[in-house]
Amino acid sequence: MTAIDGSGFMTGGVSRAQFLRILGGLAAGAAVPGLLSACGGGSGDSDSLSLVGVADEKAPLDLLTKAYTDSGSGITFKTSYAPTDQVQTSLRAQLGGGNAPDIHALYPGSGSAMSTTDIAKAGLLADLSGQAWTSAIPANLKSSFQYEDKVYLFSSGLTVIGTIYNKSVFAAAGVQIPKTWSELIAACEKLKQAGKVPLALGAQTQWVTQLITYALVASHVYRDTPDFDDQMIAGKATFAGSGWKQSMALYMELRDRGFFNDNPNGTTLEQQTAMVGTGQAAMAVQVAPLLPAFRDAATSSGDIDMFPFPSADTAEQVYTWSGANVGIGVHAKSKNKDAALKFVEFLGQQENINTWCEAVAAIPLKRDASSKVDPALQSFLPLIDAGRVAPVGQRWPNPEVQPTHFTVIQDLLAKKITIDDGLKKMDEVYRKSS
């Protein structure tokens, strides 16, 4: 990724930690000696819990640890937060060394140093299956929370990939929100004729490359093959022999029709955000946590809205990418495990799920009348409630698949390789640890 300052935060309004959280994370970067030592290891004090989180968990966890202490629980917390790369490396080392905190950041699915599957497989997570909030986990997202049918991850909510757009640009061009792929193509043609970039793409910031693929794969793979990840793991499916090929072909159709800005591989996330905000471009396929950054870049924040990417031939066939946010797990060998589990039960109460999600612009795992969802995300709720979602990328068998996907898309955009060659590369990397 590019344009990251020394704290690990991008200048465009979203941190590297935030996006790695959204898509499961990658184990990268070096540990910072002593960074987490202040609260590494269970304290052994039944009145105090040690907690290590990633930086973008700080706001909700600061609120909720204080609320738990103030509730008369008798528990205080020793907390520490750091960027994702540092936390993943340092926490994994602490878990291996037997001096992990009582509660720690945990990523959904598999494929990273601190993912649920990988840490649970090592026997280092406490089972959360008996807690009431687990009944709200959507059936098609259970694999993000579970290992061998037991829940080990607490995550308060979900996020989505969709189309962030400028309402003023749409209105000036006489364009309505497209609901199908053909409507999207027609809208892009009309916007292009109006002198606007239909779809801004900041592919120089590598993780941005995958978003359109994921949005398409949700409809063209997981809609008809919801067990695609299981088939891949069992060696019964491949990227090359699946709807991934059609998805990449549609992605490159947008390239060939001239719907992207010039030189996407030389365009950063920050430039992509500014293009939509200022009205140079109409749309960008992005993650919901970037809504505030697009609003900040806009002439009027009210111009920015979001809708599901219309990735299929009919509106009823459209699925959306949706996955669990980074959450927390309880160290299986914590001396204060019972107290830590009680805190997780507290987090699972509706008002506390709502508090967490409001702090990070997520959709609560379960919702009630008191839940506040960003108005721009309202159009995603029917898809989520109907199970028309796919957490693409949260079950990779190793941390090499995702960066290979980045490179493949950049090479496709530059017309350096064919789709068949790109998918072959991804299949080869996938099989390394499958």
Short mmCIF file of C-alpha atoms in Angstrom, two decimals:
data_model
loop_
_atom_site.label_atom_id
_atom_site.label_comp_id
_atom_site.label_asym_id
_atom_site.label_seq_id
_atom_site.Cartn_x
_atom_site.Cartn_y
_atom_site.Cartn_z
CA MET A 1 0.00 0.00 0.00
CA THR A 2 1.05 3.58 -0.47
CA ALA A 3 0.77 6.91 1.28
CA ILE A 4 0.95 5.52 4.80
CA ASP A 5 2.34 7.77 7.44
CA GLY A 6 4.53 6.68 10.33
CA SER A 7 1.57 5.76 12.52
CA GLY A 8 0.27 3.27 9.97
CA PHE A 9 -2.59 5.51 8.86
CA MET A 10 -3.27 6.47 5.26
CA THR A 11 -3.60 10.14 4.50
CA GLY A 12 -6.88 9.47 2.68
CA GLY A 13 -8.81 8.83 5.87
CA VAL A 14 -8.54 5.04 6.34
CA SER A 15 -5.75 3.11 7.97
CA ARG A 16 -3.98 0.11 6.61
CA ALA A 17 -5.21 -1.59 9.76
CA GLN A 18 -8.80 -0.77 8.87
CA PHE A 19 -8.73 -2.41 5.49
CA LEU A 20 -6.70 -5.41 6.62
CA ARG A 21 -9.37 -5.78 9.30
CA ILE A 22 -12.12 -5.72 6.71
CA LEU A 23 -10.65 -8.40 4.49
CA GLY A 24 -9.15 -10.60 7.15
CA GLY A 25 -5.70 -9.06 7.36
CA LEU A 26 -2.23 -10.12 6.31
CA ALA A 27 0.65 -11.06 8.54
CA ALA A 28 3.22 -8.51 7.51
CA GLY A 29 5.74 -6.10 8.95
CA ALA A 30 8.14 -6.49 11.79
CA ALA A 31 7.34 -6.54 15.46
CA VAL A 32 8.24 -3.50 17.47
CA PRO A 33 10.25 -4.68 20.50
CA GLY A 34 8.45 -3.95 23.72
CA LEU A 35 5.44 -2.54 21.92
CA LEU A 36 2.93 -4.80 23.63
CA SER A 37 4.95 -5.82 26.65
CA ALA A 38 2.98 -3.53 28.94
CA CYS A 39 0.02 -5.82 28.77
CA GLY A 40 1.45 -9.00 27.35
CA GLY A 41 0.43 -12.01 29.39
CA GLY A 42 -2.48 -12.49 31.72
CA SER A 43 -2.06 -10.51 34.90
CA GLY A 44 -3.15 -13.29 37.21
CA ASP A 45 -5.15 -10.63 39.04
CA SER A 46 -8.83 -11.61 38.98
CA ASP A 47 -9.81 -7.92 39.23
CA SER A 48 -7.86 -6.89 36.12
CA LEU A 49 -7.88 -8.03 32.51
CA SER A 50 -5.16 -7.37 29.94
CA LEU A 51 -6.37 -6.52 26.43
CA VAL A 52 -4.44 -5.92 23.20
CA GLY A 53 -6.31 -4.58 20.18
CA VAL A 54 -5.59 -3.05 16.81
CA ALA A 55 -5.71 0.72 16.52
CA ASP A 56 -9.12 0.87 14.88
CA GLU A 57 -10.66 -1.05 17.79
CA LYS A 58 -9.56 1.60 20.27
CA ALA A 59 -12.64 3.83 20.07
CA PRO A 60 -15.24 1.12 20.74
CA LEU A 61 -13.15 -0.82 23.23
CA ASP A 62 -12.25 2.27 25.23
CA LEU A 63 -15.96 3.04 25.51
CA LEU A 64 -16.97 -0.50 26.40
CA THR A 65 -14.19 -1.37 28.83
CA LYS A 66 -15.02 1.81 30.75
CA ALA A 67 -18.72 0.97 30.69
CA TYR A 68 -17.98 -2.51 32.03
CA THR A 69 -15.83 -1.16 34.84
CA ASP A 70 -18.45 1.48 35.68
CA SER A 71 -21.22 -1.14 35.70
CA GLY A 72 -19.99 -2.49 39.02
CA SER A 73 -18.23 -5.51 37.52
CA GLY A 74 -15.23 -4.99 39.75
CA ILE A 75 -12.98 -5.40 36.70
CA THR A 76 -10.41 -2.93 35.43
CA PHE A 77 -8.47 -3.21 32.18
CA LYS A 78 -4.89 -2.82 31.03
CA THR A 79 -5.26 -1.97 27.34
CA SER A 80 -2.84 -1.46 24.49
CA TYR A 81 -3.43 -0.73 20.79
CA ALA A 82 -1.17 -0.65 17.74
CA PRO A 83 -1.38 -0.89 13.94
CA THR A 84 -2.42 -4.24 12.51
CA ASP A 85 0.96 -5.39 11.20
CA GLN A 86 2.62 -4.83 14.57
CA VAL A 87 -0.20 -6.36 16.59
CA GLN A 88 -0.40 -9.47 14.44
CA THR A 89 3.31 -10.18 14.63
CA SER A 90 3.73 -9.38 18.32
CA LEU A 91 0.56 -11.14 19.47
CA ARG A 92 1.40 -14.30 17.58
CA ALA A 93 4.79 -14.35 19.23
CA GLN A 94 3.23 -13.86 22.66
CA LEU A 95 0.73 -16.65 22.08
CA GLY A 96 3.57 -18.94 21.07
CA GLY A 97 5.60 -17.88 24.09
CA GLY A 98 2.81 -18.42 26.61
CA ASN A 99 2.60 -14.79 27.72
CA ALA A 100 -0.42 -13.60 25.74
CA PRO A 101 -2.95 -11.09 27.11
CA ASP A 102 -6.28 -12.31 28.49
CA ILE A 103 -8.18 -10.77 25.54
CA HIS A 104 -6.74 -9.92 22.16
CA ALA A 105 -7.55 -8.82 18.63
CA LEU A 106 -8.72 -11.66 16.39
CA TYR A 107 -9.45 -11.74 12.67
CA PRO A 108 -12.30 -13.57 10.94
CA GLY A 109 -11.73 -16.72 8.91
CA SER A 110 -8.25 -17.89 7.98
CA GLY A 111 -5.14 -16.89 6.10
CA SER A 112 -3.40 -14.49 8.49
CA ALA A 113 -1.15 -14.79 11.52
CA MET A 114 -3.98 -13.85 13.90
CA SER A 115 -7.01 -15.35 12.15
CA THR A 116 -9.63 -17.34 14.02
CA THR A 117 -8.99 -20.66 12.29
CA ASP A 118 -5.24 -20.53 12.67
CA ILE A 119 -5.23 -19.59 16.36
CA ALA A 120 -8.07 -21.97 17.27
CA LYS A 121 -6.33 -24.82 15.47
CA ALA A 122 -3.35 -24.25 17.76
CA GLY A 123 -5.62 -24.65 20.81
CA LEU A 124 -5.06 -21.08 21.97
CA LEU A 125 -8.63 -19.72 22.01
CA ALA A 126 -11.43 -20.14 24.54
CA ASP A 127 -14.74 -21.49 23.23
CA LEU A 128 -17.50 -18.85 23.04
CA SER A 129 -20.18 -21.16 21.62
CA GLY A 130 -22.41 -21.11 24.70
CA GLN A 131 -22.89 -17.34 24.70
CA ALA A 132 -26.30 -15.99 23.69
CA TRP A 133 -25.09 -13.52 21.03
CA THR A 134 -23.69 -16.37 18.90
CA SER A 135 -27.22 -17.25 17.77
CA ALA A 136 -27.18 -14.08 15.64
CA ILE A 137 -24.27 -15.22 13.46
CA PRO A 138 -25.60 -15.58 9.88
CA ALA A 139 -25.41 -19.16 8.62
CA ASN A 140 -23.35 -18.24 5.58
CA LEU A 141 -20.80 -16.35 7.69
CA LYS A 142 -20.31 -18.94 10.42
CA SER A 143 -16.97 -20.04 8.98
CA SER A 144 -15.61 -16.58 9.76
CA PHE A 145 -16.39 -17.05 13.46
CA GLN A 146 -15.87 -20.79 13.92
CA TYR A 147 -13.38 -23.60 13.83
CA GLU A 148 -14.69 -27.18 13.86
CA ASP A 149 -18.21 -25.91 14.63
CA LYS A 150 -17.19 -23.97 17.74
CA VAL A 151 -17.30 -20.15 17.95
CA TYR A 152 -14.02 -18.49 18.91
CA LEU A 153 -14.36 -14.96 17.49
CA PHE A 154 -16.47 -12.15 18.90
CA SER A 155 -17.22 -9.62 16.18
CA SER A 156 -19.85 -6.95 16.70
CA GLY A 157 -20.85 -6.52 13.10
CA LEU A 158 -20.39 -6.65 9.37
CA THR A 159 -19.10 -4.38 6.66
CA VAL A 160 -19.71 -4.35 2.90
CA ILE A 161 -18.12 -3.58 -0.45
CA GLY A 162 -20.35 -1.48 -2.68
CA THR A 163 -20.51 1.54 -4.99
CA ILE A 164 -19.81 4.93 -3.43
CA TYR A 165 -21.15 7.63 -5.74
CA ASN A 166 -21.63 11.36 -6.14
CA LYS A 167 -25.35 12.18 -6.28
CA SER A 168 -24.80 15.58 -7.92
CA VAL A 169 -22.86 13.99 -10.79
CA PHE A 170 -25.61 11.43 -11.28
CA ALA A 171 -28.30 14.13 -11.28
CA ALA A 172 -26.46 16.39 -13.73
CA ALA A 173 -26.02 13.47 -16.16
CA GLY A 174 -29.59 12.26 -15.71
CA VAL A 175 -28.42 8.90 -14.36
CA GLN A 176 -30.41 6.71 -11.98
CA ILE A 177 -28.90 4.16 -9.58
CA PRO A 178 -28.26 1.03 -11.67
CA LYS A 179 -29.72 -2.22 -10.33
CA THR A 180 -28.29 -4.66 -12.94
CA TRP A 181 -25.09 -5.10 -14.93
CA SER A 182 -26.68 -3.84 -18.16
CA GLU A 183 -28.00 -0.77 -16.34
CA LEU A 184 -24.49 -0.16 -14.96
CA ILE A 185 -23.00 -0.30 -18.47
CA ALA A 186 -25.67 2.11 -19.76
CA ALA A 187 -25.10 4.48 -16.83
CA CYS A 188 -21.34 4.44 -17.40
CA GLU A 189 -21.79 5.22 -21.10
CA LYS A 190 -24.03 8.17 -20.26
CA LEU A 191 -21.59 9.48 -17.64
CA LYS A 192 -18.68 9.12 -20.05
CA GLN A 193 -20.59 11.11 -22.68
CA ALA A 194 -21.17 13.80 -20.04
CA GLY A 195 -17.40 14.14 -19.64
CA LYS A 196 -17.14 12.30 -16.32
CA VAL A 197 -15.01 9.32 -15.33
CA PRO A 198 -17.67 6.67 -14.67
CA LEU A 199 -15.60 4.60 -12.22
CA ALA A 200 -12.59 5.93 -10.37
CA LEU A 201 -10.00 3.21 -9.67
CA GLY A 202 -6.96 3.80 -7.47
CA ALA A 203 -5.11 0.58 -8.27
CA GLN A 204 -1.70 1.94 -7.28
CA THR A 205 -2.91 1.36 -3.73
CA GLN A 206 -2.74 -2.39 -4.11
CA TRP A 207 -5.61 -3.53 -1.92
CA VAL A 208 -8.02 -1.43 -3.98
CA THR A 209 -7.39 -3.76 -6.94
CA GLN A 210 -9.41 -6.63 -5.45
CA LEU A 211 -12.64 -4.82 -4.63
CA ILE A 212 -14.35 -5.05 -8.01
CA THR A 213 -13.37 -8.72 -8.27
CA TYR A 214 -14.87 -9.47 -4.88
CA ALA A 215 -18.05 -7.58 -5.72
CA LEU A 216 -18.44 -9.61 -8.92
CA VAL A 217 -17.42 -12.96 -7.42
CA ALA A 218 -20.09 -12.60 -4.73
CA SER A 219 -22.74 -12.90 -7.47
CA HIS A 220 -20.96 -15.05 -10.04
CA VAL A 221 -19.48 -17.67 -7.72
CA TYR A 222 -21.06 -17.72 -4.26
CA ARG A 223 -24.67 -17.15 -5.31
CA ASP A 224 -24.84 -20.53 -7.06
CA THR A 225 -21.99 -22.23 -5.20
CA PRO A 226 -22.22 -21.10 -1.56
CA ASP A 227 -19.83 -23.89 -0.54
CA PHE A 228 -17.16 -22.75 -3.01
CA ASP A 229 -14.60 -22.22 -0.22
CA ASP A 230 -15.18 -25.78 1.02
CA GLN A 231 -14.77 -27.09 -2.52
CA MET A 232 -11.52 -25.15 -2.94
CA ILE A 233 -10.15 -26.45 0.34
CA ALA A 234 -11.06 -30.02 -0.67
CA GLY A 235 -9.34 -29.59 -4.03
CA LYS A 236 -12.62 -29.99 -5.93
CA ALA A 237 -12.69 -26.47 -7.41
CA THR A 238 -10.25 -23.93 -8.84
CA PHE A 239 -10.22 -20.24 -9.56
CA ALA A 240 -9.66 -20.96 -13.25
CA GLY A 241 -12.59 -23.36 -13.50
CA SER A 242 -15.14 -21.23 -11.70
CA GLY A 243 -17.06 -17.97 -11.90
CA TRP A 244 -13.84 -16.18 -11.00
CA LYS A 245 -13.02 -16.27 -14.72
CA GLN A 246 -16.30 -14.59 -15.69
CA SER A 247 -15.87 -12.06 -12.89
CA MET A 248 -12.43 -11.02 -14.08
CA ALA A 249 -13.73 -10.84 -17.67
CA LEU A 250 -16.45 -8.42 -16.57
CA TYR A 251 -13.87 -6.40 -14.61
CA MET A 252 -11.76 -6.09 -17.74
CA GLU A 253 -14.85 -5.21 -19.79
CA LEU A 254 -15.04 -2.05 -17.71
CA ARG A 255 -11.39 -1.41 -18.59
CA ASP A 256 -11.92 -2.03 -22.30
CA ARG A 257 -14.97 0.24 -22.47
CA GLY A 258 -12.88 3.09 -21.06
CA PHE A 259 -14.94 3.44 -17.90
CA PHE A 260 -11.93 3.82 -15.58
CA ASN A 261 -9.72 6.87 -15.20
CA ASP A 262 -6.51 6.98 -17.21
CA ASN A 263 -3.72 4.82 -15.76
CA PRO A 264 -5.48 3.20 -12.77
CA ASN A 265 -2.16 1.59 -11.78
CA GLY A 266 -0.71 5.07 -11.35
CA THR A 267 -3.68 6.35 -9.33
CA THR A 268 -3.74 6.19 -5.53
CA LEU A 269 -6.62 5.64 -3.13
CA GLU A 270 -6.39 9.29 -2.15
CA GLN A 271 -6.74 10.39 -5.76
CA GLN A 272 -9.65 8.00 -6.31
CA THR A 273 -11.41 9.44 -3.28
CA ALA A 274 -10.83 13.03 -4.41
CA MET A 275 -12.08 12.30 -7.95
CA VAL A 276 -15.48 11.15 -6.69
CA GLY A 277 -15.67 13.77 -3.96
CA THR A 278 -15.00 16.69 -6.32
CA GLY A 279 -17.22 15.32 -9.10
CA GLN A 280 -14.49 14.50 -11.61
CA ALA A 281 -15.67 10.89 -11.33
CA ALA A 282 -19.11 9.51 -10.61
CA MET A 283 -18.45 6.28 -8.72
CA ALA A 284 -15.90 4.07 -7.00
CA VAL A 285 -16.23 0.49 -5.80
CA GLN A 286 -15.09 0.70 -2.19
CA VAL A 287 -15.55 -0.47 1.38
CA ALA A 288 -18.13 1.14 3.65
CA PRO A 289 -15.61 2.43 6.24
CA LEU A 290 -14.31 4.81 3.57
CA LEU A 291 -17.60 6.71 3.41
CA PRO A 292 -16.32 9.40 5.83
CA ALA A 293 -13.22 9.96 3.68
CA PHE A 294 -15.31 10.42 0.53
CA ARG A 295 -17.64 12.77 2.40
CA ASP A 296 -14.67 14.80 3.62
CA ALA A 297 -13.41 15.08 0.04
CA ALA A 298 -16.78 16.20 -1.34
CA THR A 299 -17.88 19.78 -1.96
CA SER A 300 -20.97 18.82 0.02
CA SER A 301 -20.91 15.73 2.24
CA GLY A 302 -24.55 15.14 1.34
CA ASP A 303 -23.49 14.38 -2.24
CA ILE A 304 -21.94 11.07 -1.18
CA ASP A 305 -24.04 7.94 -0.97
CA MET A 306 -23.63 4.21 -1.58
CA PHE A 307 -25.48 1.32 -3.24
CA PRO A 308 -24.80 -2.41 -3.84
CA PHE A 309 -22.61 -3.01 -6.88
CA PRO A 310 -25.00 -4.25 -9.61
CA SER A 311 -22.98 -7.32 -10.52
CA ALA A 312 -25.66 -9.54 -12.11
CA ASP A 313 -28.17 -9.63 -14.96
CA THR A 314 -31.18 -9.11 -12.68
CA ALA A 315 -31.53 -7.27 -9.38
CA GLU A 316 -32.65 -10.50 -7.69
CA GLN A 317 -29.36 -12.17 -8.65
CA VAL A 318 -27.16 -9.50 -7.06
CA TYR A 319 -25.15 -10.61 -4.04
CA THR A 320 -22.85 -8.35 -2.07
CA TRP A 321 -19.51 -8.87 -0.39
CA SER A 322 -20.05 -8.76 3.35
CA GLY A 323 -17.75 -9.96 6.08
CA ALA A 324 -17.17 -9.80 9.79
CA ASN A 325 -15.14 -6.96 11.25
CA VAL A 326 -12.05 -7.60 13.29
CA GLY A 327 -13.07 -8.64 16.78
CA ILE A 328 -11.55 -10.22 19.86
CA GLY A 329 -10.79 -13.63 21.25
CA VAL A 330 -10.08 -14.94 24.74
CA HIS A 331 -6.75 -16.65 25.43
CA ALA A 332 -7.44 -20.29 26.26
CA LYS A 333 -4.68 -20.34 28.88
CA SER A 334 -5.57 -17.06 30.55
CA LYS A 335 -5.49 -17.17 34.34
CA ASN A 336 -8.54 -14.89 34.21
CA LYS A 337 -10.44 -16.79 31.53
CA ASP A 338 -13.79 -16.79 33.36
CA ALA A 339 -13.67 -13.02 33.88
CA ALA A 340 -12.65 -12.51 30.24
CA LEU A 341 -15.56 -14.65 29.03
CA LYS A 342 -17.99 -12.62 31.12
CA PHE A 343 -16.70 -9.45 29.46
CA VAL A 344 -17.34 -10.96 26.02
CA GLU A 345 -20.90 -11.80 27.13
CA PHE A 346 -21.26 -8.14 28.07
CA LEU A 347 -20.05 -7.08 24.62
CA GLY A 348 -22.66 -9.36 23.06
CA GLN A 349 -25.55 -7.43 24.62
CA GLN A 350 -27.48 -5.46 22.01
CA GLU A 351 -26.69 -1.99 23.31
CA ASN A 352 -22.98 -2.79 23.34
CA ILE A 353 -23.04 -4.29 19.83
CA ASN A 354 -24.70 -1.04 18.73
CA THR A 355 -22.08 1.08 20.49
CA TRP A 356 -19.22 -0.80 18.84
CA CYS A 357 -20.76 -0.61 15.35
CA GLU A 358 -21.60 3.09 15.57
CA ALA A 359 -17.96 3.78 16.43
CA VAL A 360 -16.65 2.00 13.31
CA ALA A 361 -19.50 2.49 10.79
CA ALA A 362 -20.45 -1.18 10.72
CA ILE A 363 -23.78 -3.00 10.46
CA PRO A 364 -24.60 -4.68 13.80
CA LEU A 365 -24.47 -8.46 13.86
CA LYS A 366 -28.01 -8.29 15.15
CA ARG A 367 -30.22 -5.23 15.04
CA ASP A 368 -33.14 -3.84 17.00
CA ALA A 369 -35.04 -0.57 17.10
CA SER A 370 -32.13 1.12 18.87
CA SER A 371 -29.54 0.18 16.22
CA LYS A 372 -28.27 3.07 14.13
CA VAL A 373 -27.04 2.14 10.65
CA ASP A 374 -25.47 4.77 8.40
CA PRO A 375 -28.15 5.89 5.91
CA ALA A 376 -25.81 5.08 3.02
CA LEU A 377 -25.85 1.42 4.06
CA GLN A 378 -29.61 1.01 4.27
CA SER A 379 -29.84 -0.47 0.75
CA PHE A 380 -27.53 -3.31 1.82
CA LEU A 381 -29.73 -4.48 4.68
CA PRO A 382 -32.24 -6.44 2.54
CA LEU A 383 -29.37 -8.37 0.94
CA ILE A 384 -27.78 -9.10 4.31
CA ASP A 385 -31.08 -10.15 5.86
CA ALA A 386 -31.81 -12.45 2.91
CA GLY A 387 -28.37 -14.06 3.12
CA ARG A 388 -27.37 -12.68 -0.28
CA VAL A 389 -23.79 -12.07 0.88
CA ALA A 390 -20.39 -13.68 0.45
CA PRO A 391 -17.28 -13.12 2.60
CA VAL A 392 -14.88 -13.61 -0.32
CA GLY A 393 -11.28 -13.84 0.83
CA GLN A 394 -11.86 -14.69 4.49
CA ARG A 395 -10.89 -18.35 4.08
CA TRP A 396 -7.63 -18.26 2.15
CA PRO A 397 -5.35 -21.14 3.22
CA ASN A 398 -2.24 -18.94 3.35
CA PRO A 399 -1.31 -15.25 3.34
CA GLU A 400 0.04 -15.33 -0.23
CA VAL A 401 -3.26 -15.63 -2.12
CA GLN A 402 -4.42 -12.07 -1.52
CA PRO A 403 -1.21 -10.27 -2.62
CA THR A 404 -1.04 -12.53 -5.68
CA HIS A 405 -4.56 -11.37 -6.53
CA PHE A 406 -3.38 -7.75 -6.19
CA THR A 407 -0.55 -8.28 -8.66
CA VAL A 408 -2.72 -10.22 -11.10
CA ILE A 409 -5.25 -7.40 -11.31
CA GLN A 410 -2.56 -4.77 -11.80
CA ASP A 411 -1.05 -6.86 -14.61
CA LEU A 412 -4.48 -7.35 -16.20
CA LEU A 413 -5.20 -3.63 -16.08
CA ALA A 414 -1.84 -3.07 -17.80
CA LYS A 415 -2.63 -5.85 -20.33
CA LYS A 416 0.55 -7.68 -19.37
CA ILE A 417 -1.12 -11.07 -18.82
CA THR A 418 -4.29 -12.92 -19.75
CA ILE A 419 -7.09 -13.81 -17.35
CA ASP A 420 -6.22 -17.51 -17.73
CA ASP A 421 -2.60 -16.84 -16.78
CA GLY A 422 -3.65 -14.75 -13.79
CA LEU A 423 -6.01 -17.38 -12.42
CA LYS A 424 -3.38 -20.06 -12.95
CA LYS A 425 -1.01 -18.05 -10.75
CA MET A 426 -3.65 -17.75 -8.06
CA ASP A 427 -4.40 -21.47 -8.16
CA GLU A 428 -0.71 -22.30 -7.81
CA VAL A 429 -0.34 -20.08 -4.76
CA TYR A 430 -3.57 -21.36 -3.21
CA ARG A 431 -2.39 -24.98 -3.42
CA LYS A 432 0.81 -24.25 -1.54
CA SER A 433 -0.88 -24.81 1.83
CA SER A 434 -4.24 -26.30 0.94
#
